[in-house]
CSV table of C-alpha atoms and ligand atoms in Angstrom, one decimal:
chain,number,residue,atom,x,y,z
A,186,UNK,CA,169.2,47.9,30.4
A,187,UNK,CA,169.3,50.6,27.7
A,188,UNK,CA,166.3,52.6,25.9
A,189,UNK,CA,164.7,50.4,23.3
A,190,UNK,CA,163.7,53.5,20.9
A,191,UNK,CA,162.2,53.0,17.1
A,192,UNK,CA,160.6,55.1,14.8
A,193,UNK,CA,157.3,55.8,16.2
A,194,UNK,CA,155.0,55.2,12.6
A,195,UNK,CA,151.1,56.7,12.3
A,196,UNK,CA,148.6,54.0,12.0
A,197,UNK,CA,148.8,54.7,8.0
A,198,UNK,CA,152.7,54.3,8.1
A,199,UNK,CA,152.6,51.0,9.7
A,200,UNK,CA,149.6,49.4,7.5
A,201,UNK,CA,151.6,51.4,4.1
A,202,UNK,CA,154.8,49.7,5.4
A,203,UNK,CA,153.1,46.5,6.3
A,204,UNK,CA,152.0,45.9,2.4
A,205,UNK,CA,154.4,46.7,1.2
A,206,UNK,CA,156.9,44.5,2.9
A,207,UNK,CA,154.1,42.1,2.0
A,208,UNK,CA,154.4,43.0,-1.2
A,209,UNK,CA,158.3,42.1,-1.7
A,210,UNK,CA,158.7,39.3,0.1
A,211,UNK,CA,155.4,37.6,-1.0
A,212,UNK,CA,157.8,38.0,-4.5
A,213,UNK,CA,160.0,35.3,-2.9
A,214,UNK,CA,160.6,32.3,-4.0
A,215,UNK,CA,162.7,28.9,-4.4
A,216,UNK,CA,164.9,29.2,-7.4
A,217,UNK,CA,167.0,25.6,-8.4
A,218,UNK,CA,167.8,27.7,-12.0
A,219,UNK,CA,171.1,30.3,-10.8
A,220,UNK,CA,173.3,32.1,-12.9
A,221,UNK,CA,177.3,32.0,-12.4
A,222,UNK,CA,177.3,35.7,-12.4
A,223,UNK,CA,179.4,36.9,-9.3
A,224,UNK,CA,177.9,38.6,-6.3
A,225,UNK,CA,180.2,40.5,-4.3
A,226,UNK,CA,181.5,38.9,-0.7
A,227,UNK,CA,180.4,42.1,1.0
A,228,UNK,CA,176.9,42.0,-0.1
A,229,UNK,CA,176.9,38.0,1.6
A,230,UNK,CA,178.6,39.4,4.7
A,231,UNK,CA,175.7,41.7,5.2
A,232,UNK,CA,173.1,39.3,4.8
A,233,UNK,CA,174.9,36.8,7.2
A,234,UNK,CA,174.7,39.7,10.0
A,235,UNK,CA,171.1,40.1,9.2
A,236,UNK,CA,170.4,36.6,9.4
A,237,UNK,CA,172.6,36.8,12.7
A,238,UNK,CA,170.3,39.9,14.5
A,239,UNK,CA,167.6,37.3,14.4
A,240,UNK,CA,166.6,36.5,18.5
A,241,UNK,CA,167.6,33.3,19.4
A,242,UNK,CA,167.3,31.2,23.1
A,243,UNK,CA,169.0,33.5,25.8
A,244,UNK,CA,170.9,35.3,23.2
A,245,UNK,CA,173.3,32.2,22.7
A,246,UNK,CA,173.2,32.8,18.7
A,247,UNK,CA,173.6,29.3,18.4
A,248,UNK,CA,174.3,29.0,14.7
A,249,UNK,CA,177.7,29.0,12.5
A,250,UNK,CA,177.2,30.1,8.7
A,251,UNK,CA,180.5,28.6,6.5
A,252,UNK,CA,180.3,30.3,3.8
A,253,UNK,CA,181.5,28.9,0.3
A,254,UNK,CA,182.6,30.4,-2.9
A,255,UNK,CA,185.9,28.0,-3.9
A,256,UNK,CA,185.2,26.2,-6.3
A,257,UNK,CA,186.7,22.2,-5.3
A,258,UNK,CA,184.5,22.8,-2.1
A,259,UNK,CA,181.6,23.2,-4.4
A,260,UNK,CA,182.4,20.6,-6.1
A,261,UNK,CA,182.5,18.2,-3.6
A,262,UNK,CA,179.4,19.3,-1.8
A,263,UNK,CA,177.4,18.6,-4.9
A,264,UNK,CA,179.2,14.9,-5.0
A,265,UNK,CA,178.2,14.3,-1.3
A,266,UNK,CA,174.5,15.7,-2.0
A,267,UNK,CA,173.9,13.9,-5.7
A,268,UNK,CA,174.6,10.9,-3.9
A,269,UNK,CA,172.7,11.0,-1.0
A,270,UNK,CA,169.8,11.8,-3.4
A,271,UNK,CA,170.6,8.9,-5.8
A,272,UNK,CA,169.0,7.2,-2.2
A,273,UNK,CA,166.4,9.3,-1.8
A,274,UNK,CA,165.0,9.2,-4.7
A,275,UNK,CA,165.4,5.5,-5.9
A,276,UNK,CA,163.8,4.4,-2.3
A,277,UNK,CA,164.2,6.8,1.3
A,278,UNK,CA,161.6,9.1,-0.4
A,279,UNK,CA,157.6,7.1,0.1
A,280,UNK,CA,155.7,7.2,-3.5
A,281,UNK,CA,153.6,9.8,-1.7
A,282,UNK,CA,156.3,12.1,-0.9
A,283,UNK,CA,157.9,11.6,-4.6
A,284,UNK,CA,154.3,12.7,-5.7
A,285,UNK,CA,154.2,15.5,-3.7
A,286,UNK,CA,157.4,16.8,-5.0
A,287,UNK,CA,156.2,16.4,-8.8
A,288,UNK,CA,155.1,19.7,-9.6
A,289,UNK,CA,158.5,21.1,-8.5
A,290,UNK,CA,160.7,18.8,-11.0
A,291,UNK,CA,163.2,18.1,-9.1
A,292,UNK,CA,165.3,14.9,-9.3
A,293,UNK,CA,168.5,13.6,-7.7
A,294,UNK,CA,170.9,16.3,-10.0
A,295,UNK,CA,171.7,19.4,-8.4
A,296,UNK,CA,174.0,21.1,-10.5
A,297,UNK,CA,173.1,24.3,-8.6
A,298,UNK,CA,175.7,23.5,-6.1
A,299,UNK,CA,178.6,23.9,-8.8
A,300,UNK,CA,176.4,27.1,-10.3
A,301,UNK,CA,175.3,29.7,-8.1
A,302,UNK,CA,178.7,31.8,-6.5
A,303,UNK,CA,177.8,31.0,-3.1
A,304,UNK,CA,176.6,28.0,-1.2
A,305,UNK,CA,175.7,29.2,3.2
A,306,UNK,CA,175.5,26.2,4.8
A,307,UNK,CA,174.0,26.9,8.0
A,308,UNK,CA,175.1,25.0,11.3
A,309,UNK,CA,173.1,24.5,14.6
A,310,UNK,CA,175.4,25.0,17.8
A,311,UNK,CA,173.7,22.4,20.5
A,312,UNK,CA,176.4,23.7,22.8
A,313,UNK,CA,179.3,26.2,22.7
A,314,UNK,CA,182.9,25.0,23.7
A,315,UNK,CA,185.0,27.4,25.5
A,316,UNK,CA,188.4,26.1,26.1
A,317,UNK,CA,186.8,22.7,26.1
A,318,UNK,CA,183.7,23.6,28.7
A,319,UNK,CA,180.7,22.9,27.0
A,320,UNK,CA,178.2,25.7,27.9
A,321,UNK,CA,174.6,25.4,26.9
A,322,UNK,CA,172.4,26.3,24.2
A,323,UNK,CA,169.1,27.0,24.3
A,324,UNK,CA,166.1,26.5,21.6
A,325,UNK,CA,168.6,25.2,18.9
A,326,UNK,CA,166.1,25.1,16.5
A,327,UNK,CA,164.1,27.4,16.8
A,328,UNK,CA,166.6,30.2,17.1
A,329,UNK,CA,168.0,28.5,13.9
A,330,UNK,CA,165.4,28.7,11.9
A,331,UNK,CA,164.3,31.8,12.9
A,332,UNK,CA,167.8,32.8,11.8
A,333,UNK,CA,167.4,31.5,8.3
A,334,UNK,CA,163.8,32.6,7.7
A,335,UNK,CA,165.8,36.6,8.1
A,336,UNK,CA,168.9,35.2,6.2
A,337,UNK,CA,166.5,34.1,2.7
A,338,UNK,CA,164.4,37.4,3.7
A,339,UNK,CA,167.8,39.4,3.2
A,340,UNK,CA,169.1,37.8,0.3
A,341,UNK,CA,165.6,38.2,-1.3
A,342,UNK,CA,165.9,41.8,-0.5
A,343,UNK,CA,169.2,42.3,-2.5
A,344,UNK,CA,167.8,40.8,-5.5
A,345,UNK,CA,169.5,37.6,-5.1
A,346,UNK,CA,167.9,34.1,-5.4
A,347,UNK,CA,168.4,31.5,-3.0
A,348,UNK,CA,166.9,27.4,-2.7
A,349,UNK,CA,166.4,25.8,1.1
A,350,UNK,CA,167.8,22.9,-0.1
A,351,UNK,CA,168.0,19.5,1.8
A,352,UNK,CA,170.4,16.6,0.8
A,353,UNK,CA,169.0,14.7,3.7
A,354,UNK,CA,170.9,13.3,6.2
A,355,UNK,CA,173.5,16.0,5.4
A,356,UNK,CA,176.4,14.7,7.6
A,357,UNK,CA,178.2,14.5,4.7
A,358,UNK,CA,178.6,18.8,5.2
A,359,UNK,CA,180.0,18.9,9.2
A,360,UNK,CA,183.0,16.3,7.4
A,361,UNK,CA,183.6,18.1,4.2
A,362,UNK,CA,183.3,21.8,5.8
A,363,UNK,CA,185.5,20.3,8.7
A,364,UNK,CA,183.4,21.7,11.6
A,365,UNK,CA,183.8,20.8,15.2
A,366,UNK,CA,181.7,18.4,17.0
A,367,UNK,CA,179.4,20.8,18.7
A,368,UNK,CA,178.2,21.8,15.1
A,369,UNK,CA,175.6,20.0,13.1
A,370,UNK,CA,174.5,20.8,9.9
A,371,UNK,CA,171.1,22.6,9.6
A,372,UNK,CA,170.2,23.8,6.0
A,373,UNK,CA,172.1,24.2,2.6
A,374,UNK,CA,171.0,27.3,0.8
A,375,UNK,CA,173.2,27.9,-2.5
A,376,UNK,CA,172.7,32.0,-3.4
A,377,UNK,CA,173.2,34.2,-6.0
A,378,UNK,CA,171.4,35.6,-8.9
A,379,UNK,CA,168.8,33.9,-10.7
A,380,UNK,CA,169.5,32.3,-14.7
A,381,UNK,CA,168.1,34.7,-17.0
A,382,UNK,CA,165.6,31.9,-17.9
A,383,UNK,CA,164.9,30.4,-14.8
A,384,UNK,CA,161.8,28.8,-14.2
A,385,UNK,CA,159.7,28.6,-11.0
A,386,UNK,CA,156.6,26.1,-10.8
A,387,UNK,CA,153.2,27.8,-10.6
A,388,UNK,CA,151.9,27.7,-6.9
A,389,UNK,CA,149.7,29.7,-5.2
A,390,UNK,CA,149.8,30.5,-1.2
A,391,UNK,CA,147.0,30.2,1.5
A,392,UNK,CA,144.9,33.2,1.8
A,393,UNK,CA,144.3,34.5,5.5
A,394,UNK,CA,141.2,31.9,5.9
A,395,UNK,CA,143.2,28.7,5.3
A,396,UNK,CA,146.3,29.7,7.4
A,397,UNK,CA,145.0,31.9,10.4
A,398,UNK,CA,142.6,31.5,13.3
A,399,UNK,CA,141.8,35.1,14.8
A,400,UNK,CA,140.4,35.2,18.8
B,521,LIG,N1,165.9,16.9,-0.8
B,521,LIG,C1,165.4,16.5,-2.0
B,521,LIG,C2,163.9,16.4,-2.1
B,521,LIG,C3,163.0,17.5,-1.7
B,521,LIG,C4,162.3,17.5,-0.6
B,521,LIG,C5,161.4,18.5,-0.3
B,521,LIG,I1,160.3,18.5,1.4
B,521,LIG,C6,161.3,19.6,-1.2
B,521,LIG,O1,160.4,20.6,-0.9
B,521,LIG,C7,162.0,19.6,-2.4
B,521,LIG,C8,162.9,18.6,-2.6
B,521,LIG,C9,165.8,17.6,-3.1
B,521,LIG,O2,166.3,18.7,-2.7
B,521,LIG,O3,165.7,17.3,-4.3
């Protein structure tokens, strides 16, 4: 064990610093609108070790971000994706779901994927091969996701725009991306910044009273 030492805040520090983290990332939100203008690799890189400090089941870091900026890759990603929406929308997706997803406007075209510099595609580890010994992970998906909610908090926080996209099922990514059979793929999130006239719908989040229970 080593000394686990943080600032120590006042009481006013930690409320001030609580709203005000509040305050940014409540700023958040899903952008399908980017702008081809390039964002540097080294800003990504630090994003992907902030999403990577996130905890996850008995420290295995289960997860594998691949990375994309070349172009074809792109390319062929939005291919794969615009066709396995073509079958969600035109009949995988119920009526009530397609209703649901109105007010966002979204449709089976994601030219996004060709758009914005960089496309993380996020991949669960159920297991870790070393020389061929399969060794155990531990909550997969929850250390995952707990690894993208700090990954779209850290590109938020460099002024960059990101979308949780999800071209279900997204096999299509583990054959394109050419990643081992202990991978699967977990989310696609293209990133970059947002077009100058991008659009978000107008949605409103739960207050405290609709989304907590306090004991
Ligand atoms: N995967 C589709 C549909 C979609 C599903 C949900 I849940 C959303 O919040 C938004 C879209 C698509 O990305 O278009």
């Amino acid at each position: 064990m080593i000394d686990y030492s943080v600032k120590n805040y006042s009481a006013e520090e930690s409320l001030q610093r609580a709203k005000d983290y509040y305050q940014l990332i409540d700023q958040r939100r899903s952008v399908r609108e980017f702008s081809d203008r390039p964002v540097a690799k080294e800003v990504i890189e630090q994003i992907i070790l902030t999403a990577s400090s996130a905890p996850s089941g008995a420290h295995k870091q289960p997860w594998t971000f691949v990375v994309v900026s070349n172009p074809e890759i792109k390319s062929k990603i939005r291919a794969a994706a615009e066709e396995e929406e073509h079958e969600n929308y035109n009949g995988r997706m119920s009526e009530e779901w397609l209703e649901d997803l109105k007010i966002f406007g979204t449709d089976e075209h994601k030219p996004f994927l060709e758009i914005a510099p960089w496309i993380i595609v996020v991949f669960k580890k159920a297991y870790d091969l070393e020389d061929g010994v399969k060794k155990k992970n531990y909550y997969v998906n929850e250390s995952v996701g707990l690894a993208c909610g700090f990954l779209l908090a850290a590109i938020h926080n460099a002024g960059l725009a990101s979308l949780t996209h999800t071209p279900s099922p997204l096999n299509f990514l583990q054959k394109i991306l050419e990643r081992p059979e202990n991978e699967r793929p977990f989310l696609l999130i293209p990133v970059g910044y947002p077009a100058a006239d991008a659009k978000v719908p107008e949605i409103g989040r739960k207050g405290l009273g609709d989304m907590s229970v306090w004991m």
